[in-house]
Short mmCIF file of C-alpha atoms in Angstrom, two decimals:
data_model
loop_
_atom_site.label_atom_id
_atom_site.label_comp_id
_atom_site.label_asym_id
_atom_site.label_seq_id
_atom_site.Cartn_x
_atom_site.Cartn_y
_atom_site.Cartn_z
CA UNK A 161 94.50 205.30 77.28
CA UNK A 162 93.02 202.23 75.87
CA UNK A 163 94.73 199.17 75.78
CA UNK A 164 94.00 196.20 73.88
CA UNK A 165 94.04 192.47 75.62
CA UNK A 166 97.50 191.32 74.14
CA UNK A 167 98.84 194.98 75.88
CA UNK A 168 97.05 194.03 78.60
CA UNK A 169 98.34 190.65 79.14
CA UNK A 170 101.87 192.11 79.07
CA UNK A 171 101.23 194.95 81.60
CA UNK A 172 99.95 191.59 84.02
CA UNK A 173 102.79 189.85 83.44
CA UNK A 174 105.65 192.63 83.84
CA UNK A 175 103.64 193.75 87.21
CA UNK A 176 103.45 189.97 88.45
CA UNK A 177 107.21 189.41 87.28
CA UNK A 178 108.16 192.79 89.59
CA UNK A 179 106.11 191.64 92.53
CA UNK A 180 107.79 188.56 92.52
CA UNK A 181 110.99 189.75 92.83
CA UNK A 182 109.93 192.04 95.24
CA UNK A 183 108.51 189.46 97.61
CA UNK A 184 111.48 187.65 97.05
CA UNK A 185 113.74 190.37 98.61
CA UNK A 186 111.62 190.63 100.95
CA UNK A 187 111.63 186.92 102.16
CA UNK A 188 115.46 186.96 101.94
CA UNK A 189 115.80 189.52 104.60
CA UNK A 190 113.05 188.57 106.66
CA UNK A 191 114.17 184.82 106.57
CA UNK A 192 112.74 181.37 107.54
CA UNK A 193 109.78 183.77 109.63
CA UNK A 194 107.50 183.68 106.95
CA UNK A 195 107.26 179.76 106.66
CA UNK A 196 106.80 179.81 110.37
CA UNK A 197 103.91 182.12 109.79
CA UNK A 198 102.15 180.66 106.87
CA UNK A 199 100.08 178.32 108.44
CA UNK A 200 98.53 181.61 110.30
CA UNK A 201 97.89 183.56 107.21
CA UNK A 202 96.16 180.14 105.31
CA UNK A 203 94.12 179.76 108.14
CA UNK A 204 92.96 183.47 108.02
CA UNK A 205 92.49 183.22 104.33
CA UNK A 206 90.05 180.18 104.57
CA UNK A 207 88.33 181.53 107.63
CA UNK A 208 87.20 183.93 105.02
CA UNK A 209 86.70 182.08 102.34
CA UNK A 210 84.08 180.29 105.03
CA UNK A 211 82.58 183.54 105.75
CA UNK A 212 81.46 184.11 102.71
CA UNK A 213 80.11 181.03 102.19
CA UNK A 214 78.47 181.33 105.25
CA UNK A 215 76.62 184.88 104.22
CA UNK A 216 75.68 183.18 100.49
CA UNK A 217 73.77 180.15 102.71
CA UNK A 218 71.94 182.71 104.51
CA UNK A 219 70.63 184.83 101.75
CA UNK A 220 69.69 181.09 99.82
CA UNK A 221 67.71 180.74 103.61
CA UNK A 222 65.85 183.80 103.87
CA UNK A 223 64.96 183.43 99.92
CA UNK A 224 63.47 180.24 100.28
CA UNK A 225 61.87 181.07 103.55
CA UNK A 226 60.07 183.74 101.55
CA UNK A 227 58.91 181.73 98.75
CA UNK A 228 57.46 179.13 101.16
CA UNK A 229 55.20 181.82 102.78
CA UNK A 230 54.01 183.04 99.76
CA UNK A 231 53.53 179.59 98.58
CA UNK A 232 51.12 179.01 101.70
CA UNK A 233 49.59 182.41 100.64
CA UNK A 234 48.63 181.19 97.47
CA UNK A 235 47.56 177.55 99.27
CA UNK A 236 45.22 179.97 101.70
CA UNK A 237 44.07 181.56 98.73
CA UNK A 238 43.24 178.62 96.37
CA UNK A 239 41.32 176.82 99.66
CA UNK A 240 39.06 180.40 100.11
CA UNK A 241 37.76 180.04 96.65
CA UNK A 242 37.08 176.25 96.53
CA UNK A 243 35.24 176.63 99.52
CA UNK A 244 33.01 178.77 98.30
CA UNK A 245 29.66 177.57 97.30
CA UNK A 246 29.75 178.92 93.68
CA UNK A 247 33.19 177.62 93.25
CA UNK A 248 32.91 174.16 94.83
CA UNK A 249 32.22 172.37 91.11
CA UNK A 250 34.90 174.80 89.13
CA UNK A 251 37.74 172.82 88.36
CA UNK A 252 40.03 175.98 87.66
CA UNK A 253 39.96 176.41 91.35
CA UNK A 254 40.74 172.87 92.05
CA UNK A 255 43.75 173.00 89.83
CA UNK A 256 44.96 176.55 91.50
CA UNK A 257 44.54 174.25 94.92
CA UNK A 258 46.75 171.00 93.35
CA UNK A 259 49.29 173.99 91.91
CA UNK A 260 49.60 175.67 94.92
CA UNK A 261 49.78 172.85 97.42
CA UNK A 262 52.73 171.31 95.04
CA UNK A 263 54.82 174.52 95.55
CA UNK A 264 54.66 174.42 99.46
CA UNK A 265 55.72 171.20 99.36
CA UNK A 266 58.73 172.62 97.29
CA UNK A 267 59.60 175.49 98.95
CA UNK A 268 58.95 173.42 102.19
CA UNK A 269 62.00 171.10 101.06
CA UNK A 270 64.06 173.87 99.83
CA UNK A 271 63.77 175.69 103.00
CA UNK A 272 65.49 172.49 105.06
CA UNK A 273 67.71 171.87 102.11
CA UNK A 274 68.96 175.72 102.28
CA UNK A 275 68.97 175.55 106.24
CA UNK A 276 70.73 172.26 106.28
CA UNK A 277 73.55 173.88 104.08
CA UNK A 278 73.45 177.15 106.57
CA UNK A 279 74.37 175.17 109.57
CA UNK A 280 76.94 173.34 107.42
CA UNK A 281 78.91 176.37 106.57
CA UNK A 282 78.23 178.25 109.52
CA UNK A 283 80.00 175.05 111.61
CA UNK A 284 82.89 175.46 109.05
CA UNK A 285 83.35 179.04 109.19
CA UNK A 286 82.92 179.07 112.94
CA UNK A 287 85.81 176.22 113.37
CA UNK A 288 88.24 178.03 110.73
CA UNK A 289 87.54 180.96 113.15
CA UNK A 290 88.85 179.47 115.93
CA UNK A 291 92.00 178.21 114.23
CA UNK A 292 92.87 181.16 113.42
CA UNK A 293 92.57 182.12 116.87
CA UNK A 294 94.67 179.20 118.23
CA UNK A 295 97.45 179.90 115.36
CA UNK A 296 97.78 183.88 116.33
CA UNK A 297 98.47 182.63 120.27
CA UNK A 298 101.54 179.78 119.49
CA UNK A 299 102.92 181.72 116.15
CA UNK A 300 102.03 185.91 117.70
CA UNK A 301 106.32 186.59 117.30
CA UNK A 302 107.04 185.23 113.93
CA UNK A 303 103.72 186.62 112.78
CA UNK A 304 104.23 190.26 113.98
CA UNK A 305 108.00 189.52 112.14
CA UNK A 306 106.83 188.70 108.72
CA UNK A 307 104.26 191.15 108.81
CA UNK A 308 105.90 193.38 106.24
CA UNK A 309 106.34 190.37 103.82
CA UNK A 310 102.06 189.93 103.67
CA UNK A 311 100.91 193.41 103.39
CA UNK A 312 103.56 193.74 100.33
CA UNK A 313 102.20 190.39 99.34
CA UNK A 314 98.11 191.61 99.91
CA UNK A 315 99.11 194.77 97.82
CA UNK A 316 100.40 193.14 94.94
CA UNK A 317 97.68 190.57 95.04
CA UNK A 318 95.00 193.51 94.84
CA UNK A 319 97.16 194.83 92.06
CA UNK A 320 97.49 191.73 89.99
CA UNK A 321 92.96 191.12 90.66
CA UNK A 322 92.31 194.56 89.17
CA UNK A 323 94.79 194.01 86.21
CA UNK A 324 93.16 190.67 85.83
CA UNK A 325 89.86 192.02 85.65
CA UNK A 326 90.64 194.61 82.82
CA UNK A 327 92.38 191.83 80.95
CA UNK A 328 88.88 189.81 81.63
CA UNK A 329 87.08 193.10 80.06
CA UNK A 330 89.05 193.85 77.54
CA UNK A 331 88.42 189.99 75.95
CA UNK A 332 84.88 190.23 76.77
CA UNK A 333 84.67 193.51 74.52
CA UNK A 334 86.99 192.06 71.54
CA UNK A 335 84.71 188.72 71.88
CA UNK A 336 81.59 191.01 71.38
CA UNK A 337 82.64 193.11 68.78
CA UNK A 338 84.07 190.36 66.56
CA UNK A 339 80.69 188.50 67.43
CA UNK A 340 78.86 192.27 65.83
CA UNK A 341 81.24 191.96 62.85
CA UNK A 342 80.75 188.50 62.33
CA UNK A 343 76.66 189.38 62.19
CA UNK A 344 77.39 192.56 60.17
CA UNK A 345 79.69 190.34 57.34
CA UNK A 346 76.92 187.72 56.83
CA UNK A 347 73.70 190.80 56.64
CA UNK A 348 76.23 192.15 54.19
CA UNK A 349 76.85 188.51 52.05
CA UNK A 350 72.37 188.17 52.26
CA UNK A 351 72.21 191.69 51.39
CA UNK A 352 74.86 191.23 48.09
CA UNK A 353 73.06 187.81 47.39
CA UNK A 354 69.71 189.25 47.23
CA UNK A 355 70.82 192.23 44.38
CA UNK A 356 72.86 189.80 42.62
CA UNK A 357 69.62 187.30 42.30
CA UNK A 358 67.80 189.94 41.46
CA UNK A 359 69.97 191.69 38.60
CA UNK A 360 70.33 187.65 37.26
CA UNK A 361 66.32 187.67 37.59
CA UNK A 362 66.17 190.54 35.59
CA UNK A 363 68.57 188.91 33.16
CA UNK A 364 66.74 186.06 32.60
CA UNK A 365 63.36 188.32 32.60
CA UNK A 366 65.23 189.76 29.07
CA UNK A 367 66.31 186.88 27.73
CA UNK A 368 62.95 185.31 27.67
CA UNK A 369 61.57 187.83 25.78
CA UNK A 370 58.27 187.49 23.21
CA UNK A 371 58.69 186.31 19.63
CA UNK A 372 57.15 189.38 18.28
CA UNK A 373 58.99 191.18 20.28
CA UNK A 374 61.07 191.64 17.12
CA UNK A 375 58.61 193.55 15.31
CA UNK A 376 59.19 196.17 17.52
CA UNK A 377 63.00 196.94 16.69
CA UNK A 378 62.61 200.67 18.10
CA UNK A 379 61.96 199.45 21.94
CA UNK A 380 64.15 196.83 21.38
CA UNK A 381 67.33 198.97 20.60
CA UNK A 382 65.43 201.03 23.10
CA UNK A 383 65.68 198.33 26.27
CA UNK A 384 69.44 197.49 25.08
CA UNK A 385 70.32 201.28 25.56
CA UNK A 386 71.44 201.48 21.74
CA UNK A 387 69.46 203.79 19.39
CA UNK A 388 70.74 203.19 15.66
CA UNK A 389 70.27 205.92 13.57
CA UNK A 390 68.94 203.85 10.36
CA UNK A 391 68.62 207.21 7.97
CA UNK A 392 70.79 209.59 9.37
CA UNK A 393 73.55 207.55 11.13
CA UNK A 394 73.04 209.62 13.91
CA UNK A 395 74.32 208.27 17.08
CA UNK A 396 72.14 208.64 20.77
CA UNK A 397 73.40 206.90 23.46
CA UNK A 398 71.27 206.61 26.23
CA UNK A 399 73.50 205.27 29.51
CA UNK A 400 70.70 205.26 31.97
CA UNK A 401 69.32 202.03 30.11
CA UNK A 402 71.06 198.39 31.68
CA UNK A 403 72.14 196.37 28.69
CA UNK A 404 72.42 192.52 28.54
CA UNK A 405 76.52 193.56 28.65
CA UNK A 406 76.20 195.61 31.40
CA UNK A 407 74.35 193.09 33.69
CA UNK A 408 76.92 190.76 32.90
CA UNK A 409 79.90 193.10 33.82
CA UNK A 410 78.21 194.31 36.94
CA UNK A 411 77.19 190.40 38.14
CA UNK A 412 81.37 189.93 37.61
CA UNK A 413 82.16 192.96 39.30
CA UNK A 414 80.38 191.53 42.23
CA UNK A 415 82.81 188.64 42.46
CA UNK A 416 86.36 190.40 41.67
CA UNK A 417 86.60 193.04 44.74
CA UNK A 418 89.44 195.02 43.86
CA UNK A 419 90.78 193.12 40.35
CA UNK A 420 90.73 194.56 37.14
CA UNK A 421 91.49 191.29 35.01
CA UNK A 422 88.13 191.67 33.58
CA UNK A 423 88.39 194.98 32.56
CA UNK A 424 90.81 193.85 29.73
CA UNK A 425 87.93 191.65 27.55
CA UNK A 426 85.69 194.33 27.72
CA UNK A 427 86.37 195.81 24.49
CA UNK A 428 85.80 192.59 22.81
CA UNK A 429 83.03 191.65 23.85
CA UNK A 430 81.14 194.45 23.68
CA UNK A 431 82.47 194.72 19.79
CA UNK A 432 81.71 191.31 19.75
CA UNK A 433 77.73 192.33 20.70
CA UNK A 434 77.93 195.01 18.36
CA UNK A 435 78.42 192.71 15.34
CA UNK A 436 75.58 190.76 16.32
CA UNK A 437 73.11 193.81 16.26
CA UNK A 438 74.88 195.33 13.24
CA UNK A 439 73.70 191.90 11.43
CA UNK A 440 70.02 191.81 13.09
CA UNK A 441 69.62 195.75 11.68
CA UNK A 442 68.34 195.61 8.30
CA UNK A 443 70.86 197.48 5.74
CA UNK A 444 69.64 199.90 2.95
CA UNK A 445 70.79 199.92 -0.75
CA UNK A 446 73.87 202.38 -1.23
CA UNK A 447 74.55 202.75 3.11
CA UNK A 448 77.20 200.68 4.79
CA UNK A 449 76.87 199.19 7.96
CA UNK A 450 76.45 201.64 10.11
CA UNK A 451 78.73 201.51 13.35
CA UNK A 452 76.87 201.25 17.06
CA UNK A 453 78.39 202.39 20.11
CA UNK A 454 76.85 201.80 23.67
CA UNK A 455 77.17 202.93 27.28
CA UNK A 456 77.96 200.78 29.51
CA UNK A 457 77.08 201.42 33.47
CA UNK A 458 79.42 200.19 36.07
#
């Protein structure tokens, strides 16, 4: 079963609160032998500690060991092809010499610096070694005594390191996936931005229309979705068309998620729009005003 972090960080803490109080009973029966045998147990655990700094300095070693050879590979190389008589004017091959010759001298002084640092640790790991040694001769009885007190302590220790590292994981993945979320929100706000500068592009595009773009009155009731029927009062909405209204309501809509406040001055303003294109449409002797009704696209 999955857990999440916060889960996680309980489950540590209940199983380091339990091993405490385990060790502790165990401590208070065994008595005053396991501060005798401390000192024996520190010294093992730095003795390793040592090692393993020893066995890191000798991998650093043999790497720059390597890189120094093939530096004087590329130095052999470099002095092969300036000597040659074709090449002995090229200054490529004179710069491939200079390159080359400045990377042994690198390598050269990592290779001390890396060997210097092996002896160092080695010294250290071999002198931790024989403390240990010296410790397990003077303390052997109360170390064989409290020996049931360490292994329950080494157990719980191992126990507590793997909790730790799925506590470790578990962060890593809830740091990553609000980092993809994060990402996903702002392609999301550039992606909303673009349509809504485009549908106010548009807007603009209409409201900047031609002056004689009023001599046409059929594609203009045409482009507003609103066909007036002038003789027979017949009525054909067309919703597919985007109205001046409707690019307003929809650039609001953008802004007001899940509100419906600005559903309620709807009606009046598109009644209000409909007065102003009842009083652009010309009116015939003996007709009313006839009555126009639009669809509006959400």
């Amino acid at each position: 079963v999955a857990l999440c972090p916060q889960d996680a960080r309980t489950a540590y803490r209940r199983i380091l609160s339990e091993s405490a109080r385990k060790l502790n009973a165990q401590g208070s029966q065994l008595g005053n032998c396991i501060e005798k045998a401390r000192p024996y147990y520190e010294a093992r655990r730095l003795a390793k500690e040592a090692q393993q700094e020893t066995q890191k300095a000798a991998l650093r070693y043999e790497r720059a060991v390597s890189m120094h050879n093939a530096a004087r590979e590329m130095v052999f190389v470099a002095e092969q092809g300036v000597m040659a008589d074709k090449n002995r004017l090229d200054p490529t091959w004179q710069e491939m010499l200079n390159h080359a010759t400045w990377k042994v001298n690198e390598a050269e002084e990592e290779r001390l610096r890396s060997e210097r640092e092996h002896q160092r640790v080695t010294q250290l790991c071999q002198q931790a070694e024989a403390k240990v040694q010296a410790l397990q001769k003077t303390l052997k009885r109360v170390i064989v005594k409290s020996k049931p007190y360490f292994e329950l302590k080494a157990q719980f220790n191992q126990i507590l390191e793997e909790h730790k590292a799925k506590v470790t994981a578990l962060e890593r993945s809830v740091s990553q996936a609000k980092t993809r979320y994060s990402v996903a929100l702002r392609n999301l706000e550039q992606i909303s931005e673009q349509i809504h500068a485009r549908r106010l592009q548009r807007l603009v595009l209409r409201r900047a229309s031609p002056v004689g773009a009023e001599a046409a009155p059929r594609d203009t009731t045409a482009e507003l979705g609103v066909t007036a029927g002038t003789h027979s009062g017949a009525e054909n909405p067309q919703p597919d068309a985007l109205s001046v209204l409707s690019l307003q309501t929809i650039a609001s809509d953008l802004q007001k998620f899940d509100s419906v406040e600005h559903l309620v001055g709807l009606s009046d303003a598109a009644s209000l729009n409909n007065e102003e294109l009842s009083d652009r449409t010309p009116r015939r002797a003996g007709h009313g005003a006839f009555k126009h009704h639009r669809s509006i696209s959400l």
